[in-house]
Structure formats: C-alpha cells, structure tokens
Coordinates of C-alpha atoms in Angstrom, one line a residue:
Chain A
M195 CA 132.7 -14.6 167.2
A196 CA 130.8 -13.4 164.2
K197 CA 130.8 -9.7 163.3
L198 CA 128.5 -7.2 161.7
Y199 CA 129.8 -5.0 158.9
V200 CA 127.9 -1.9 157.8
I201 CA 129.0 -1.2 154.3
G202 CA 128.6 1.8 152.0
I203 CA 128.6 0.4 148.5
G204 CA 128.9 3.8 146.9
P205 CA 126.5 5.2 144.2
G206 CA 125.8 1.8 142.6
G207 CA 128.3 1.2 139.8
K208 CA 130.7 -1.6 140.8
E209 CA 133.6 0.6 139.7
H210 CA 132.9 3.1 142.5
M211 CA 133.1 0.4 145.3
T212 CA 136.2 0.3 147.4
L213 CA 138.4 -2.8 147.7
K214 CA 137.4 -3.1 151.3
A215 CA 133.7 -3.0 150.6
I216 CA 134.0 -5.7 147.9
D217 CA 136.3 -7.9 150.1
T218 CA 134.1 -7.6 153.1
I219 CA 131.0 -8.5 151.2
K220 CA 132.8 -11.5 149.7
K221 CA 133.9 -12.8 153.1
C222 CA 130.5 -12.5 154.8
D223 CA 128.0 -15.4 155.1
A224 CA 124.9 -13.3 155.1
I225 CA 124.0 -10.0 153.2
V226 CA 121.1 -7.8 154.3
G227 CA 119.8 -5.0 152.2
Y228 CA 117.0 -3.1 150.5
T229 CA 116.0 -5.2 147.4
Y230 CA 117.2 -2.6 144.9
Y231 CA 120.6 -2.3 146.6
I232 CA 121.1 -6.1 146.6
E233 CA 120.6 -6.0 142.9
L234 CA 123.5 -3.6 142.5
I235 CA 126.0 -6.0 144.2
K236 CA 124.8 -9.2 142.6
D237 CA 128.2 -10.0 141.2
F238 CA 129.6 -10.6 144.7
I239 CA 126.8 -12.5 146.5
E240 CA 126.8 -16.0 145.1
N241 CA 126.3 -18.8 147.7
K242 CA 125.4 -16.4 150.5
E243 CA 122.2 -16.0 152.6
I244 CA 120.5 -13.0 151.2
I245 CA 117.9 -11.1 153.2
K246 CA 116.0 -8.4 151.3
T247 CA 113.3 -6.1 152.4
G248 CA 111.4 -3.3 150.7
M249 CA 111.5 0.5 151.3
K250 CA 110.9 1.8 154.8
G251 CA 112.0 -1.6 156.2
E252 CA 115.2 0.0 157.6
I253 CA 114.8 -1.0 161.3
Q254 CA 113.5 -4.4 160.3
R255 CA 116.7 -4.9 158.2
C256 CA 118.9 -3.8 161.1
N257 CA 117.3 -6.2 163.5
M258 CA 117.5 -9.1 161.0
A259 CA 121.2 -8.3 160.5
I260 CA 121.9 -8.3 164.2
E261 CA 119.9 -11.6 164.5
K262 CA 122.1 -13.2 161.8
V263 CA 125.3 -12.2 163.7
K264 CA 123.8 -13.8 166.9
E265 CA 123.3 -17.0 164.9
G266 CA 127.0 -17.0 164.3
L267 CA 127.1 -15.7 160.7
N268 CA 129.5 -12.9 159.6
T269 CA 127.0 -10.5 158.2
C270 CA 126.9 -7.3 156.3
I271 CA 124.2 -4.8 155.9
I272 CA 124.5 -2.5 152.9
S273 CA 123.6 1.1 152.2
T274 CA 124.2 2.9 148.9
G275 CA 126.6 5.8 149.2
D276 CA 128.2 6.0 152.6
A277 CA 126.5 4.0 155.4
G278 CA 127.3 6.8 157.8
L279 CA 125.3 9.5 156.0
Y280 CA 121.5 8.9 155.9
G281 CA 122.4 5.2 156.0
M282 CA 122.4 2.2 158.2
A283 CA 125.4 2.9 160.5
G284 CA 123.5 4.9 163.0
P285 CA 120.5 2.7 163.5
I286 CA 122.8 -0.4 163.7
L287 CA 124.9 1.2 166.4
E288 CA 121.8 2.3 168.3
L289 CA 120.3 -1.2 168.2
A290 CA 123.4 -3.4 168.6
E291 CA 124.3 -4.8 172.1
D292 CA 127.2 -7.1 172.7
I293 CA 128.2 -7.6 169.1
E294 CA 131.2 -6.3 167.2
V295 CA 130.3 -3.7 164.5
E296 CA 132.6 -2.3 161.8
V297 CA 131.6 0.5 159.5
V298 CA 133.1 0.4 156.0
P299 CA 133.0 3.9 154.3
G300 CA 131.8 4.4 150.7
I301 CA 131.4 7.2 148.1
T302 CA 128.3 9.3 148.9
A303 CA 126.1 10.7 146.1
A304 CA 127.3 14.3 146.6
F305 CA 130.9 13.3 145.6
S306 CA 129.8 11.0 142.8
A307 CA 127.5 13.7 141.4
A308 CA 130.2 16.4 141.8
S309 CA 132.7 14.3 139.8
E310 CA 130.1 14.2 137.0
L311 CA 129.5 17.9 137.1
G312 CA 133.1 19.0 137.1
A313 CA 134.2 20.5 140.5
P314 CA 131.1 22.1 142.0
I315 CA 132.0 21.4 145.6
M316 CA 135.7 22.0 146.1
H317 CA 135.3 24.3 149.1
D318 CA 133.2 24.2 152.4
F319 CA 130.0 22.4 151.7
C320 CA 127.0 20.8 153.3
T321 CA 124.5 18.1 152.6
I322 CA 120.8 18.6 153.5
S323 CA 118.1 15.9 153.1
L324 CA 114.7 17.3 152.3
S325 CA 112.9 14.2 153.6
D326 CA 110.7 15.2 156.5
L327 CA 109.6 11.6 157.3
L328 CA 112.1 11.6 160.2
T329 CA 113.0 15.2 160.6
P330 CA 110.6 18.1 161.3
W331 CA 110.4 20.5 158.3
E332 CA 111.3 23.5 160.5
V333 CA 114.7 21.9 161.3
I334 CA 115.3 21.3 157.6
E335 CA 114.3 24.9 156.7
K336 CA 116.6 26.3 159.4
R337 CA 119.5 24.3 157.9
I338 CA 118.7 25.5 154.4
E339 CA 118.6 29.1 155.6
T340 CA 121.9 28.9 157.6
A341 CA 123.8 27.0 154.9
A342 CA 122.8 29.7 152.4
Q343 CA 123.8 32.5 154.8
G344 CA 127.2 30.9 155.2
D345 CA 127.7 30.7 151.5
F346 CA 128.2 26.9 151.6
V347 CA 128.0 24.8 148.5
I348 CA 124.8 22.9 149.2
S349 CA 124.1 19.3 148.2
I350 CA 120.5 18.4 148.4
Y351 CA 119.6 14.7 149.0
N352 CA 116.1 13.3 148.7
P353 CA 114.8 16.4 146.9
K354 CA 111.5 14.9 146.1
S355 CA 109.3 11.8 146.7
K356 CA 105.9 10.8 145.6
G357 CA 104.2 12.6 148.5
R358 CA 106.6 15.4 148.7
V359 CA 106.9 17.3 145.5
K360 CA 107.1 21.0 146.5
H361 CA 109.9 20.8 149.1
I362 CA 112.7 21.4 146.6
E363 CA 110.9 24.5 145.3
K364 CA 110.6 25.8 148.9
A365 CA 114.3 25.1 149.5
V366 CA 115.3 26.9 146.3
E367 CA 113.1 29.9 147.3
I368 CA 114.9 30.1 150.7
I369 CA 118.3 29.7 149.1
S370 CA 117.5 32.4 146.5
K371 CA 117.2 35.0 149.4
Y372 CA 121.0 34.7 149.9
K373 CA 122.5 33.3 146.7
S374 CA 122.5 35.1 143.3
K375 CA 120.0 33.9 140.7
D376 CA 123.0 33.1 138.5
T377 CA 124.5 30.6 141.0
P378 CA 125.3 27.4 139.1
V379 CA 123.2 24.4 139.9
G380 CA 123.9 20.8 138.9
I381 CA 121.1 18.2 138.8
V382 CA 122.3 14.6 138.6
K383 CA 120.0 11.6 138.3
H384 CA 121.3 8.1 138.9
S385 CA 124.7 9.4 139.7
G386 CA 127.5 6.9 139.4
R387 CA 125.3 4.1 138.0
K388 CA 123.3 3.0 135.0
G389 CA 120.9 5.6 133.7
N390 CA 123.1 8.5 134.7
E391 CA 121.9 12.0 133.5
R392 CA 123.1 15.4 134.3
V393 CA 121.8 19.0 133.8
I394 CA 123.7 22.1 134.5
T395 CA 121.7 25.3 135.0
T396 CA 121.3 28.3 137.4
L397 CA 119.3 28.9 140.5
E398 CA 116.6 30.9 138.6
N399 CA 116.3 28.4 135.8
I400 CA 115.8 25.1 137.6
D401 CA 113.4 22.8 135.8
F402 CA 111.8 21.2 138.8
D403 CA 110.0 18.5 136.7
I404 CA 113.3 16.7 136.0
I405 CA 114.0 16.3 139.7
D406 CA 112.9 13.0 141.3
M407 CA 113.8 10.8 144.3
M408 CA 116.9 9.4 142.5
T409 CA 118.3 12.9 142.0
V410 CA 121.0 14.9 143.8
V411 CA 121.0 18.7 143.4
I412 CA 124.3 20.6 144.0
I413 CA 124.1 24.4 144.3
G414 CA 127.3 26.4 144.1
N415 CA 128.7 29.1 146.3
S416 CA 129.2 32.8 145.4
Q417 CA 132.4 32.0 143.6
S418 CA 131.2 29.1 141.5
S419 CA 130.9 29.4 137.7
I420 CA 130.2 27.4 134.6
K421 CA 133.1 26.7 132.3
D422 CA 133.1 24.4 129.2
G423 CA 130.0 22.5 130.4
C424 CA 131.3 22.0 134.0
I425 CA 130.6 23.7 137.3
V426 CA 133.8 24.9 138.9
T427 CA 134.0 26.3 142.4
P428 CA 137.5 27.8 143.0
R429 CA 139.6 26.9 146.0
G430 CA 141.2 30.3 145.9
Y431 CA 144.5 29.6 144.1
K432 CA 145.9 32.4 141.9
I433 CA 145.4 30.8 138.4
Chain B
M238 CA 143.8 11.8 122.1
A239 CA 145.4 11.5 125.6
K240 CA 143.2 12.3 128.6
L241 CA 143.7 13.8 132.1
Y242 CA 142.2 12.0 135.1
V243 CA 141.8 13.8 138.4
I244 CA 141.7 11.0 141.0
G245 CA 140.7 10.9 144.6
I246 CA 142.7 8.0 146.2
G247 CA 140.8 8.1 149.4
P248 CA 142.3 8.5 152.9
G249 CA 145.5 6.6 152.0
G250 CA 145.0 2.9 152.8
K251 CA 144.9 0.9 149.6
E252 CA 141.7 -0.9 150.9
H253 CA 139.8 2.4 150.7
M254 CA 140.5 3.1 147.0
T255 CA 137.8 2.4 144.5
L256 CA 138.2 -0.1 141.7
K257 CA 138.0 2.9 139.2
A258 CA 140.8 4.8 141.0
I259 CA 143.1 1.8 140.9
D260 CA 142.2 0.8 137.3
T261 CA 142.7 4.4 136.1
I262 CA 146.1 4.8 137.8
K263 CA 147.1 1.5 136.3
K264 CA 146.2 2.5 132.7
C265 CA 147.8 5.9 132.8
D266 CA 151.4 6.6 131.5
A267 CA 152.2 9.5 133.8
I268 CA 151.3 10.1 137.5
V269 CA 151.5 13.5 139.0
G270 CA 151.2 14.2 142.8
Y271 CA 152.5 15.5 146.0
T272 CA 155.5 13.4 147.1
Y273 CA 153.7 11.9 150.2
Y274 CA 150.6 10.9 148.2
I275 CA 152.7 9.2 145.5
E276 CA 154.2 7.1 148.3
L277 CA 150.6 5.9 149.3
I278 CA 150.0 4.4 145.8
K279 CA 153.4 3.0 145.2
D280 CA 151.9 -0.5 144.6
F281 CA 150.3 0.7 141.3
I282 CA 152.9 2.9 139.7
E283 CA 155.7 0.6 138.3
N284 CA 157.0 1.6 134.9
K285 CA 155.3 4.9 134.8
E286 CA 156.6 8.5 134.6
I287 CA 156.2 9.9 138.1
I288 CA 156.2 13.6 138.7
K289 CA 156.4 14.6 142.3
T290 CA 156.4 18.1 143.9
G291 CA 156.4 19.3 147.4
M292 CA 153.8 21.1 149.5
K293 CA 152.2 24.2 148.1
G294 CA 153.2 23.1 144.6
E295 CA 149.5 22.6 143.7
I296 CA 149.3 24.9 140.6
Q297 CA 152.8 23.7 139.4
R298 CA 151.5 20.1 139.6
C299 CA 148.4 21.0 137.7
N300 CA 150.3 22.6 134.9
M301 CA 152.8 19.7 134.7
A302 CA 149.9 17.3 134.4
I303 CA 148.3 19.3 131.6
E304 CA 151.7 19.5 129.9
K305 CA 152.0 15.7 130.0
V306 CA 148.6 15.2 128.4
K307 CA 149.6 17.7 125.6
E308 CA 152.7 15.5 125.1
G309 CA 150.3 12.6 124.4
L310 CA 150.5 10.7 127.7
N311 CA 147.4 9.5 129.5
T312 CA 148.0 11.2 132.8
C313 CA 146.5 11.2 136.3
I314 CA 146.9 13.8 139.0
I315 CA 146.1 12.5 142.4
S316 CA 144.6 14.0 145.6
T317 CA 144.0 12.2 148.9
G318 CA 140.4 11.9 149.8
D319 CA 138.1 13.2 147.1
A320 CA 139.7 15.4 144.4
G321 CA 136.6 17.5 144.3
L322 CA 136.8 18.7 147.9
Y323 CA 139.8 20.8 148.8
G324 CA 141.6 18.8 146.0
M325 CA 142.9 19.1 142.5
A326 CA 139.7 18.9 140.4
G327 CA 138.9 22.6 140.7
P328 CA 142.3 24.1 139.7
I329 CA 142.6 21.5 136.9
L330 CA 139.3 22.5 135.4
E331 CA 140.2 26.2 135.8
L332 CA 143.5 25.7 134.0
A333 CA 142.6 23.1 131.3
E334 CA 141.9 24.2 127.8
D335 CA 141.2 21.9 124.9
I336 CA 141.9 18.7 126.7
E337 CA 139.6 16.0 128.0
V338 CA 139.4 15.8 131.8
E339 CA 137.6 13.2 134.0
V340 CA 137.2 13.4 137.7
V341 CA 137.3 10.0 139.7
P342 CA 135.7 10.4 143.1
G343 CA 137.2 9.0 146.3
I344 CA 136.4 8.7 150.0
T345 CA 137.0 12.0 151.7
A346 CA 138.5 12.1 155.3
A347 CA 135.2 13.0 156.9
F348 CA 133.6 9.7 156.0
S349 CA 136.7 7.7 156.7
A350 CA 137.0 9.3 160.1
A351 CA 133.3 8.9 160.8
S352 CA 133.5 5.2 160.1
E353 CA 136.2 4.9 162.7
L354 CA 134.2 6.9 165.3
G355 CA 130.9 5.0 164.8
A356 CA 128.2 7.0 163.1
P357 CA 128.8 10.7 164.1
I358 CA 127.6 12.2 160.8
M359 CA 124.4 10.3 159.8
H360 CA 122.4 13.5 159.3
D361 CA 122.8 16.9 157.6
F362 CA 126.5 17.9 157.9
C363 CA 129.1 20.2 156.6
T364 CA 132.8 20.4 156.1
I365 CA 134.8 23.5 156.9
S366 CA 138.5 23.9 156.3
L367 CA 140.3 26.2 158.8
S368 CA 143.1 27.0 156.4
D369 CA 143.1 30.7 155.8
L370 CA 145.9 30.5 153.2
L371 CA 143.4 30.8 150.3
T372 CA 140.2 31.9 152.2
P373 CA 139.8 35.0 154.4
W374 CA 139.4 34.1 158.1
E375 CA 136.1 36.2 158.2
V376 CA 134.5 33.9 155.6
I377 CA 135.6 30.8 157.6
E378 CA 134.3 32.3 160.8
K379 CA 130.9 33.1 159.2
R380 CA 130.7 29.5 158.0
I381 CA 131.5 28.1 161.5
E382 CA 128.9 30.4 163.0
T383 CA 126.1 29.5 160.5
A384 CA 126.8 25.8 160.6
A385 CA 126.6 25.8 164.4
Q386 CA 123.3 27.9 164.2
G387 CA 121.9 25.3 161.8
D388 CA 122.8 22.4 164.1
F389 CA 124.8 20.7 161.4
V390 CA 127.3 18.0 162.3
I391 CA 130.5 19.8 161.5
S392 CA 133.7 18.1 160.1
I393 CA 136.7 20.3 160.4
Y394 CA 139.5 19.9 157.9
N395 CA 143.0 21.4 158.3
P396 CA 142.4 22.2 161.9
K397 CA 146.0 23.3 162.5
S398 CA 149.3 23.9 160.7
K399 CA 152.7 25.0 161.9
G400 CA 151.8 28.7 161.5
R401 CA 148.2 28.4 162.5
V402 CA 147.8 26.8 165.9
K403 CA 144.9 28.7 167.5
H404 CA 142.2 28.6 164.7
I405 CA 140.7 25.4 166.0
E406 CA 140.4 26.9 169.5
K407 CA 138.6 29.9 168.0
A408 CA 136.4 27.6 166.0
V409 CA 135.4 25.6 169.0
E410 CA 134.7 28.9 170.9
I411 CA 132.3 30.0 168.2
I412 CA 130.6 26.6 168.0
S413 CA 130.2 26.5 171.8
K414 CA 127.9 29.6 171.6
Y415 CA 125.4 27.3 169.9
K416 CA 126.1 23.7 170.8
S417 CA 126.0 22.2 174.3
K418 CA 129.3 21.6 176.1
D419 CA 128.4 17.9 176.2
T420 CA 128.3 17.6 172.4
P421 CA 130.3 14.6 171.3
V422 CA 133.5 15.3 169.4
G423 CA 135.7 12.8 167.5
I424 CA 139.3 13.6 166.8
V425 CA 140.9 11.3 164.2
K426 CA 144.6 11.4 163.2
H427 CA 145.7 9.6 160.0
S428 CA 142.2 8.4 159.3
G429 CA 142.0 5.4 157.0
R430 CA 145.8 4.8 156.8
K431 CA 148.8 3.7 158.8
G432 CA 149.2 5.4 162.2
N433 CA 145.5 5.8 162.7
E434 CA 144.5 7.1 166.2
R435 CA 141.1 8.3 167.5
V436 CA 139.9 10.1 170.6
I437 CA 136.3 10.6 171.5
T438 CA 135.5 13.5 173.9
T439 CA 133.1 16.4 174.3
L440 CA 133.1 20.0 173.2
E441 CA 134.2 21.3 176.6
N442 CA 136.9 18.7 177.0
I443 CA 138.9 18.9 173.8
D444 CA 142.6 18.5 174.2
F445 CA 143.9 20.8 171.6
D446 CA 147.5 19.5 171.9
I447 CA 146.6 16.2 170.2
I448 CA 145.2 18.0 167.1
D449 CA 147.6 18.5 164.2
M450 CA 147.5 19.0 160.4
M451 CA 146.8 15.3 159.8
T452 CA 143.7 15.4 162.0
V453 CA 140.0 15.6 161.2
V454 CA 137.7 16.8 163.9
I455 CA 134.0 15.8 163.8
I456 CA 131.5 17.7 166.1
G457 CA 128.1 16.2 166.6
N458 CA 124.7 17.8 166.4
S459 CA 122.2 18.3 169.3
Q460 CA 121.0 14.7 169.0
S461 CA 124.5 13.0 169.0
S462 CA 125.5 10.8 171.9
I463 CA 128.3 8.5 172.9
K464 CA 127.5 4.8 173.2
D465 CA 129.9 1.9 173.8
G466 CA 132.9 4.0 172.7
C467 CA 131.2 5.3 169.5
I468 CA 129.6 8.6 168.6
V469 CA 126.1 8.0 167.2
T470 CA 123.9 10.7 165.6
P471 CA 120.4 9.4 165.2
R472 CA 118.6 9.7 161.9
G473 CA 115.3 9.9 163.6
Y474 CA 114.0 6.3 163.4
K475 CA 111.9 5.0 166.3
I476 CA 114.4 2.5 167.9

C-alpha cells in the first residue's frame, strides 16, 4: 500500500534538511509542491514524477498528492519550514480518507532566523502569522495583544504581502503598548537559504520598507538585549 | 582561529538531525554536552575529545566549551531540540568574549511531537516551559493565562520534574478557564527518539500520571479536533 508523506524541508538550504526528509524524498515516486519549493530540493528529485502548482494552489496540491497515493505511488508533498506550522500537514489530514499519512518535521523559519540573529528566542515564545487571507484580522490582533501582554518573544510570519502592507505596522503599534521601545527586533530575509540578510534594530526603529513576504520578524521579551551584534534573550542562569 | 558551534541535535533520533548538525559535529575536535545527549550522537564522535557533565551543569558546560575554543580546538556544545529554545545558545552568547560563535538550528520537541500527533499546531502557537527553577512561577502563570486568552495552540515543555509535580495541573486549570473541556490534547513521551509513546485525549480527561519530565504536552486551539486518531488544527482553508 502506497503512503503519503508530508515533509517539512526546512528554510530552503539543503544543509538544514533532516536526514529523514532527504531519505523520504529520495524513496518516493512522486513529489508534489509549490513551484519555488520544488526548485529548493532539485538535487533529490531526479527520475520522479513532479507535480508543481503556483501560489494559492494549496488544496489543489493536497488533492493531487492524495490522488497519486491512490494510484499506488509513494508520494510526498513538501512545505518549507515545518509542514505542521502554516504548512500542508493540516489540510492533508483534513482531506485524507483511507490512506496512510506520515508527517516529517522540519526546521521552521523562526528557529532558522533565530540562529542567524544569535539567541533571540531562548525562552517562552509564540509565532503569529499576519496573513488575514484565512484568519479574521480581529483574531490576529487579539493574539498579538495577548502575546505582548504575556511578555512572550514574538516571531511574526507573513509580515507583508503585495496587498497587505500595513499589517506589520499595526502589529508593532499594538506590541509597543506593552513592550519597551528599546526591545530588540531581528528582521531576517531569506533565512537559511540563498540571499539571506539580517537587520538588528529596536521596536521604535524598525524600517518597515525592508520587510517583505520573505521576511521573518522576531521581537524580544523584556529581558532581551543586544550584545556584539546579536540578540540574546536570557534563560535566567546566573552568569 | 578556532570556532564554537552551538548545535541543536533535534529530538534525539539520528534521522531528525540536519545535515549541517551532523557535518559540524563531524568536523569539530571537541564535543561538550550533557551525558545523556552525548549518548544520542555517539555515531559521530569517534576520536574526539568528549566533555560530559551531569544535569544542572549548564554554565559549567558553557565555560568548558569556551575554554576548549581558546585552547585552539574547533568545539561544539550540543542541546537536544533547538539550541535557541531553552538551550545553550543564550548562555554561550552571554558568556563568550572574543571568540566566534555559530548557532546551528535543530528540530525542537514541539514540532517533533506535533508530527507524531498529526497536525495539532498548524496555526499561531506558543511554547511555555513550566520549570520555575530560572523563571518566577507568576511569570509562567501570566504566560499560560495570556496564551489561553489569545486562543494559541500551547506546547508545554518541562511539564513535570521530581520536585515539581503539580505545575501541569495548575497550568491546565488556568487554561480550562478559557478553552473548552473538549479541546484536544496530545501527550508525547520521548518524542522523536527511542521509547516514543503518545496519547491523545481532551482537556478534561488528561491523565496527569503519564506525564513526566520527558514529556511534551500540546493543547489545541478552539478549532482543533480529533480525526482518525490524529489531532488536526485547521489553517482555515475551505476543505
């Protein structure tokens, strides 16, 4: 019986893939993914059936992957980062009936970006996506507000898109009600892959123009500081 | 000039390590870690200087690793999961002066456990450690409260230790003020490594006796449900 694997390929650089992600892709007959993500794993997909679709084709991709399994092919559907966070694991499990599904975890952008910024997370943290395509903005706003009240380190995914340029400014405005203006902020573009850039700044000095849809923004907690060009959030050890 | 690498080895199973974590360990001269973690990577450490210390020796380990770099050895210090979340990246960067440090990200327990439970995270989520060794309990309680108010998926790390058996019950009590008693809960012991066990239940039916210090607990959001033995949190797509 063929099987469906939902694979997180990590941030994009081959070096950040897990052995299991690589081995699973290698042993599958069919690979389904967003065109840009397929490009990231091109080293591993020779002689396989490749099914690519464009942006916003998520549910179509899931259905195509399930179809391939029903045809008897061991199939994987890939997400960047971890497939279980804003990825394909959820919709696949919602849609799949009578087929075996396995989720293979990967490095999500928050951790990849954090490693490039120093140690900004370290303690209790949350991720919030600013995309209101699938989630009402009021829900997102409530999460931003409660995360800031709880002094979580906050990792913002999807901070901007073409049609959604001001959400990140609104988010920072809400966060600034609770966090000091000196709170360290890390902005990482193309984390863990080619084209990687990072900026370290503070909550009051964010240059919103450098943020785009390929960016992750990490905002520290009340204990975070900047040291030698890194953001460091202490765990609480006596140093 | 020798360099210090802070490496997240993932949940423990070799298959969940990244290529970069493996390659970096292989190229280092000295490996520093908690005894149990060194055991997990024993396939890669032949002919290296190994420095192991017991539990609560975190700062001692950091200082020993920095010392090895100053002696001219390329050194890595390892954490399970991701070194940048409740790991060694923070204390290393706090302590290090005049040496080059690189953080190598890894799969943290929340994602490994999530992959074993189906797709319980999927949407905005947070991690909260219940260990009050380094963090005042009031701070932890405030985070539990605000995370539940914001309807985040909540991943609980360090739910119990020998001297701290009731914190998880208190946490669930707080969460139950805001989340329905039917909210799906996944309890995973030894996620992503030998001895792995998982239980899927609901907020009102948690068996606290099965939770120990090797366990991660994932509590869904208001949209999460249980399907075919998996927890699934929807992203919001029309299915």
